[in-house]
PDB file of N, CA and C in Angstrom:
ATOM      1  N   MET E   1       0.820  -1.194   0.000  1.00 89.00           N
ATOM      2  CA  MET E   1       0.000   0.000   0.000  1.00 89.00           C
ATOM      3  C   MET E   1       0.866   1.261   0.000  1.00 89.00           C
ATOM      4  N   THR E   2       1.962   1.197   0.734  1.00 92.00           N
ATOM      5  CA  THR E   2       2.860   2.346   0.793  1.00 92.00           C
ATOM      6  C   THR E   2       3.452   2.650  -0.576  1.00 92.00           C
ATOM      7  N   TYR E   3       3.787   1.601  -1.331  1.00 94.00           N
ATOM      8  CA  TYR E   3       4.353   1.796  -2.665  1.00 94.00           C
ATOM      9  C   TYR E   3       3.367   2.480  -3.602  1.00 94.00           C
ATOM     10  N   ILE E   4       2.107   2.152  -3.468  1.00 94.00           N
ATOM     11  CA  ILE E   4       1.080   2.765  -4.312  1.00 94.00           C
ATOM     12  C   ILE E   4       0.946   4.252  -3.985  1.00 94.00           C
ATOM     13  N   ILE E   5       0.974   4.589  -2.716  1.00 93.00           N
ATOM     14  CA  ILE E   5       0.874   5.991  -2.313  1.00 93.00           C
ATOM     15  C   ILE E   5       2.099   6.772  -2.779  1.00 93.00           C
ATOM     16  N   ILE E   6       3.285   6.199  -2.620  1.00 93.00           N
ATOM     17  CA  ILE E   6       4.507   6.868  -3.076  1.00 93.00           C
ATOM     18  C   ILE E   6       4.484   7.049  -4.583  1.00 93.00           C
ATOM     19  N   PHE E   7       4.040   6.034  -5.311  1.00 93.00           N
ATOM     20  CA  PHE E   7       3.953   6.120  -6.769  1.00 93.00           C
ATOM     21  C   PHE E   7       2.953   7.200  -7.186  1.00 93.00           C
ATOM     22  N   ALA E   8       1.827   7.279  -6.502  1.00 92.00           N
ATOM     23  CA  ALA E   8       0.824   8.300  -6.823  1.00 92.00           C
ATOM     24  C   ALA E   8       1.358   9.703  -6.538  1.00 92.00           C
ATOM     25  N   VAL E   9       2.081   9.873  -5.448  1.00 90.00           N
ATOM     26  CA  VAL E   9       2.659  11.176  -5.119  1.00 90.00           C
ATOM     27  C   VAL E   9       3.699  11.578  -6.159  1.00 90.00           C
ATOM     28  N   ILE E  10       4.496  10.632  -6.628  1.00 89.00           N
ATOM     29  CA  ILE E  10       5.492  10.926  -7.664  1.00 89.00           C
ATOM     30  C   ILE E  10       4.814  11.347  -8.958  1.00 89.00           C
ATOM     31  N   ILE E  11       3.745  10.669  -9.341  1.00 89.00           N
ATOM     32  CA  ILE E  11       3.022  11.019 -10.566  1.00 89.00           C
ATOM     33  C   ILE E  11       2.408  12.414 -10.448  1.00 89.00           C
ATOM     34  N   VAL E  12       1.810  12.718  -9.314  1.00 87.00           N
ATOM     35  CA  VAL E  12       1.212  14.042  -9.114  1.00 87.00           C
ATOM     36  C   VAL E  12       2.297  15.114  -9.123  1.00 87.00           C
ATOM     37  N   TRP E  13       3.433  14.846  -8.469  1.00 86.00           N
ATOM     38  CA  TRP E  13       4.526  15.821  -8.440  1.00 86.00           C
ATOM     39  C   TRP E  13       5.064  16.093  -9.845  1.00 86.00           C
ATOM     40  N   LEU E  14       5.223  15.051 -10.665  1.00 84.00           N
ATOM     41  CA  LEU E  14       5.723  15.249 -12.025  1.00 84.00           C
ATOM     42  C   LEU E  14       4.715  16.013 -12.882  1.00 84.00           C
ATOM     43  N   ASN E  15       3.429  15.758 -12.688  1.00 84.00           N
ATOM     44  CA  ASN E  15       2.427  16.533 -13.422  1.00 84.00           C
ATOM     45  C   ASN E  15       2.460  18.003 -13.014  1.00 84.00           C
ATOM     46  N   LEU E  16       2.580  18.261 -11.724  1.00 82.00           N
ATOM     47  CA  LEU E  16       2.713  19.642 -11.259  1.00 82.00           C
ATOM     48  C   LEU E  16       3.989  20.280 -11.798  1.00 82.00           C
ATOM     49  N   ALA E  17       5.049  19.499 -11.879  1.00 81.00           N
ATOM     50  CA  ALA E  17       6.315  20.026 -12.384  1.00 81.00           C
ATOM     51  C   ALA E  17       6.205  20.427 -13.842  1.00 81.00           C
ATOM     52  N   ILE E  18       5.542  19.624 -14.636  1.00 78.00           N
ATOM     53  CA  ILE E  18       5.391  19.951 -16.055  1.00 78.00           C
ATOM     54  C   ILE E  18       4.515  21.183 -16.226  1.00 78.00           C
ATOM     55  N   LEU E  19       3.424  21.276 -15.472  1.00 78.00           N
ATOM     56  CA  LEU E  19       2.570  22.463 -15.556  1.00 78.00           C
ATOM     57  C   LEU E  19       3.292  23.716 -15.069  1.00 78.00           C
ATOM     58  N   ALA E  20       4.045  23.591 -13.990  1.00 76.00           N
ATOM     59  CA  ALA E  20       4.787  24.736 -13.476  1.00 76.00           C
ATOM     60  C   ALA E  20       5.879  25.153 -14.446  1.00 76.00           C
ATOM     61  N   ASP E  21       6.533  24.178 -15.058  1.00 74.00           N
ATOM     62  CA  ASP E  21       7.590  24.507 -16.012  1.00 74.00           C
ATOM     63  C   ASP E  21       7.029  25.205 -17.241  1.00 74.00           C
ATOM     64  N   LYS E  22       5.851  24.803 -17.672  1.00 74.00           N
ATOM     65  CA  LYS E  22       5.225  25.483 -18.814  1.00 74.00           C
ATOM     66  C   LYS E  22       4.887  26.928 -18.473  1.00 74.00           C
ATOM     67  N   SER E  23       4.416  27.180 -17.265  1.00 71.00           N
ATOM     68  CA  SER E  23       4.077  28.557 -16.906  1.00 71.00           C
ATOM     69  C   SER E  23       5.322  29.399 -16.665  1.00 71.00           C
ATOM     70  N   ILE E  24       6.394  28.798 -16.142  1.00 67.00           N
ATOM     71  CA  ILE E  24       7.641  29.537 -15.951  1.00 67.00           C
ATOM     72  C   ILE E  24       8.288  29.835 -17.297  1.00 67.00           C
ATOM     73  N   ASN E  25       8.166  28.929 -18.262  1.00 68.00           N
ATOM     74  CA  ASN E  25       8.791  29.118 -19.571  1.00 68.00           C
ATOM     75  C   ASN E  25       8.162  30.247 -20.360  1.00 68.00           C
ATOM     76  N   GLU E  26       6.960  30.656 -20.011  1.00 64.00           N
ATOM     77  CA  GLU E  26       6.373  31.821 -20.665  1.00 64.00           C
ATOM     78  C   GLU E  26       7.181  33.069 -20.343  1.00 64.00           C
ATOM     79  N   LEU E  27       7.797  33.094 -19.166  1.00 59.00           N
ATOM     80  CA  LEU E  27       8.615  34.241 -18.779  1.00 59.00           C
ATOM     81  C   LEU E  27      10.002  34.189 -19.407  1.00 59.00           C
ATOM     82  N   TYR E  28      10.610  33.012 -19.396  1.00 63.00           N
ATOM     83  CA  TYR E  28      12.001  32.899 -19.823  1.00 63.00           C
ATOM     84  C   TYR E  28      12.156  32.455 -21.265  1.00 63.00           C
ATOM     85  N   ASP E  29      11.118  31.956 -21.886  1.00 65.00           N
ATOM     86  CA  ASP E  29      11.116  31.536 -23.283  1.00 65.00           C
ATOM     87  C   ASP E  29      12.209  30.504 -23.562  1.00 65.00           C
ATOM     88  N   MET E  30      12.357  29.522 -22.652  1.00 66.00           N
ATOM     89  CA  MET E  30      13.324  28.455 -22.840  1.00 66.00           C
ATOM     90  C   MET E  30      12.605  27.130 -22.604  1.00 66.00           C
ATOM     91  N   PRO E  31      12.256  26.406 -23.668  1.00 68.00           N
ATOM     92  CA  PRO E  31      11.499  25.170 -23.480  1.00 68.00           C
ATOM     93  C   PRO E  31      12.313  24.097 -22.766  1.00 68.00           C
ATOM     94  N   LEU E  32      11.614  23.203 -22.108  1.00 65.00           N
ATOM     95  CA  LEU E  32      12.250  22.139 -21.337  1.00 65.00           C
ATOM     96  C   LEU E  32      13.037  21.191 -22.233  1.00 65.00           C
ATOM     97  N   GLU E  33      12.604  21.022 -23.470  1.00 69.00           N
ATOM     98  CA  GLU E  33      13.254  20.071 -24.363  1.00 69.00           C
ATOM     99  C   GLU E  33      14.648  20.516 -24.778  1.00 69.00           C
ATOM    100  N   THR E  34      14.976  21.783 -24.648  1.00 73.00           N
ATOM    101  CA  THR E  34      16.297  22.265 -25.061  1.00 73.00           C
ATOM    102  C   THR E  34      17.351  22.102 -23.977  1.00 73.00           C
ATOM    103  N   LEU E  35      16.955  21.744 -22.767  1.00 70.00           N
ATOM    104  CA  LEU E  35      17.908  21.575 -21.674  1.00 70.00           C
ATOM    105  C   LEU E  35      18.550  20.193 -21.729  1.00 70.00           C
ATOM    106  N   VAL E  36      19.762  20.072 -21.211  1.00 78.00           N
ATOM    107  CA  VAL E  36      20.411  18.768 -21.108  1.00 78.00           C
ATOM    108  C   VAL E  36      19.705  17.947 -20.036  1.00 78.00           C
ATOM    109  N   LEU E  37      19.868  16.637 -20.088  1.00 78.00           N
ATOM    110  CA  LEU E  37      19.087  15.738 -19.236  1.00 78.00           C
ATOM    111  C   LEU E  37      19.245  15.996 -17.734  1.00 78.00           C
ATOM    112  N   PRO E  38      20.457  16.140 -17.185  1.00 82.00           N
ATOM    113  CA  PRO E  38      20.531  16.391 -15.730  1.00 82.00           C
ATOM    114  C   PRO E  38      19.843  17.691 -15.311  1.00 82.00           C
ATOM    115  N   LEU E  39      20.011  18.729 -16.108  1.00 79.00           N
ATOM    116  CA  LEU E  39      19.354  19.997 -15.790  1.00 79.00           C
ATOM    117  C   LEU E  39      17.843  19.890 -15.957  1.00 79.00           C
ATOM    118  N   ARG E  40      17.401  19.098 -16.908  1.00 78.00           N
ATOM    119  CA  ARG E  40      15.967  18.876 -17.109  1.00 78.00           C
ATOM    120  C   ARG E  40      15.360  18.163 -15.904  1.00 78.00           C
ATOM    121  N   LEU E  41      16.069  17.165 -15.365  1.00 81.00           N
ATOM    122  CA  LEU E  41      15.564  16.447 -14.190  1.00 81.00           C
ATOM    123  C   LEU E  41      15.524  17.350 -12.958  1.00 81.00           C
ATOM    124  N   ILE E  42      16.547  18.168 -12.786  1.00 83.00           N
ATOM    125  CA  ILE E  42      16.555  19.107 -11.660  1.00 83.00           C
ATOM    126  C   ILE E  42      15.421  20.111 -11.802  1.00 83.00           C
ATOM    127  N   THR E  43      15.193  20.565 -13.028  1.00 77.00           N
ATOM    128  CA  THR E  43      14.103  21.510 -13.273  1.00 77.00           C
ATOM    129  C   THR E  43      12.758  20.880 -12.952  1.00 77.00           C
ATOM    130  N   LEU E  44      12.567  19.629 -13.344  1.00 79.00           N
ATOM    131  CA  LEU E  44      11.297  18.961 -13.055  1.00 79.00           C
ATOM    132  C   LEU E  44      11.097  18.732 -11.564  1.00 79.00           C
ATOM    133  N   LEU E  45      12.162  18.488 -10.843  1.00 83.00           N
ATOM    134  CA  LEU E  45      12.018  18.259  -9.412  1.00 83.00           C
ATOM    135  C   LEU E  45      11.762  19.551  -8.634  1.00 83.00           C
ATOM    136  N   LEU E  46      12.331  20.656  -9.097  1.00 83.00           N
ATOM    137  CA  LEU E  46      12.232  21.902  -8.341  1.00 83.00           C
ATOM    138  C   LEU E  46      11.191  22.883  -8.854  1.00 83.00           C
ATOM    139  N   SER E  47      10.661  22.681 -10.043  1.00 78.00           N
ATOM    140  CA  SER E  47       9.776  23.696 -10.620  1.00 78.00           C
ATOM    141  C   SER E  47       8.480  23.935  -9.844  1.00 78.00           C
ATOM    142  N   PRO E  48       7.831  22.944  -9.222  1.00 79.00           N
ATOM    143  CA  PRO E  48       6.648  23.303  -8.416  1.00 79.00           C
ATOM    144  C   PRO E  48       6.983  24.221  -7.242  1.00 79.00           C
ATOM    145  N   ILE E  49       8.125  23.987  -6.613  1.00 81.00           N
ATOM    146  CA  ILE E  49       8.536  24.840  -5.500  1.00 81.00           C
ATOM    147  C   ILE E  49       8.910  26.225  -6.006  1.00 81.00           C
ATOM    148  N   LEU E  50       9.651  26.270  -7.123  1.00 76.00           N
ATOM    149  CA  LEU E  50      10.063  27.561  -7.673  1.00 76.00           C
ATOM    150  C   LEU E  50       8.874  28.377  -8.153  1.00 76.00           C
ATOM    151  N   LEU E  51       7.863  27.715  -8.668  1.00 75.00           N
ATOM    152  CA  LEU E  51       6.667  28.433  -9.101  1.00 75.00           C
ATOM    153  C   LEU E  51       5.990  29.118  -7.921  1.00 75.00           C
ATOM    154  N   ILE E  52       5.896  28.428  -6.808  1.00 75.00           N
ATOM    155  CA  ILE E  52       5.288  29.022  -5.617  1.00 75.00           C
ATOM    156  C   ILE E  52       6.133  30.186  -5.117  1.00 75.00           C
ATOM    157  N   VAL E  53       7.437  30.016  -5.108  1.00 74.00           N
ATOM    158  CA  VAL E  53       8.325  31.059  -4.591  1.00 74.00           C
ATOM    159  C   VAL E  53       8.274  32.305  -5.464  1.00 74.00           C
ATOM    160  N   TYR E  54       8.377  32.136  -6.775  1.00 69.00           N
ATOM    161  CA  TYR E  54       8.487  33.301  -7.651  1.00 69.00           C
ATOM    162  C   TYR E  54       7.145  33.924  -7.999  1.00 69.00           C
ATOM    163  N   GLU E  55       6.106  33.135  -8.185  1.00 69.00           N
ATOM    164  CA  GLU E  55       4.822  33.725  -8.555  1.00 69.00           C
ATOM    165  C   GLU E  55       4.064  34.265  -7.359  1.00 69.00           C
ATOM    166  N   ARG E  56       4.215  33.642  -6.228  1.00 67.00           N
ATOM    167  CA  ARG E  56       3.496  34.096  -5.033  1.00 67.00           C
ATOM    168  C   ARG E  56       4.313  35.073  -4.215  1.00 67.00           C
ATOM    169  N   HIS E  57       5.559  35.305  -4.583  1.00 64.00           N
ATOM    170  CA  HIS E  57       6.448  36.260  -3.918  1.00 64.00           C
ATOM    171  C   HIS E  57       6.537  35.973  -2.422  1.00 64.00           C
ATOM    172  N   LEU E  58       6.900  34.745  -2.087  1.00 59.00           N
ATOM    173  CA  LEU E  58       6.913  34.349  -0.686  1.00 59.00           C
ATOM    174  C   LEU E  58       7.976  35.059   0.139  1.00 59.00           C
ATOM    175  N   PHE E  59       9.061  35.464  -0.501  1.00 60.00           N
ATOM    176  CA  PHE E  59      10.144  36.061   0.266  1.00 60.00           C
ATOM    177  C   PHE E  59      10.133  37.580   0.231  1.00 60.00           C
ATOM    178  N   TYR E  60       9.071  38.171  -0.302  1.00 62.00           N
ATOM    179  CA  TYR E  60       8.969  39.626  -0.297  1.00 62.00           C
ATOM    180  C   TYR E  60       8.419  40.077   1.046  1.00 62.00           C
ATOM    181  N   SER E  61       8.980  41.115   1.561  1.00 58.00           N
ATOM    182  CA  SER E  61       8.512  41.661   2.826  1.00 58.00           C
ATOM    183  C   SER E  61       7.298  42.552   2.568  1.00 58.00           C
ATOM    184  N   LYS E  62       6.383  42.575   3.498  1.00 58.00           N
ATOM    185  CA  LYS E  62       5.214  43.439   3.347  1.00 58.00           C
ATOM    186  C   LYS E  62       5.601  44.908   3.455  1.00 58.00           C
ATOM    187  N   ALA E  63       6.675  45.204   4.154  1.00 52.00           N
ATOM    188  CA  ALA E  63       7.102  46.589   4.309  1.00 52.00           C
ATOM    189  C   ALA E  63       7.746  47.132   3.037  1.00 52.00           C
ATOM    190  N   ASP E  64       8.232  46.273   2.163  1.00 54.00           N
ATOM    191  CA  ASP E  64       8.901  46.722   0.945  1.00 54.00           C
ATOM    192  C   ASP E  64       7.929  47.121  -0.155  1.00 54.00           C
ATOM    193  N   ARG E  65       6.698  46.749  -0.038  1.00 57.00           N
ATOM    194  CA  ARG E  65       5.728  47.038  -1.099  1.00 57.00           C
ATOM    195  C   ARG E  65       5.342  48.506  -1.099  1.00 57.00           C
ATOM    196  N   GLN E  66       5.231  49.054  -2.293  1.00 58.00           N
ATOM    197  CA  GLN E  66       4.793  50.437  -2.429  1.00 58.00           C
ATOM    198  C   GLN E  66       3.460  50.444  -3.151  1.00 58.00           C
ATOM    199  N   ILE E  67       2.548  51.237  -2.641  1.00 55.00           N
ATOM    200  CA  ILE E  67       1.210  51.290  -3.233  1.00 55.00           C
ATOM    201  C   ILE E  67       1.121  52.467  -4.164  1.00 55.00           C
TER     202      ILE E  67
END
């Protein structure tokens, strides 16, 4: 049962990674297929986290914002 849950989490994470990478690539205009394999794997593993960090501005201070 544990293997099934781990497998399902991996599949969901990879789907999120592909969707996040597509939305990030709109900014940088560098498709995933042009990257070398190790960099492509690192991008797929980190892109859901990077999407949250960069699009949601998690590390911006509330005091730095100007209205």
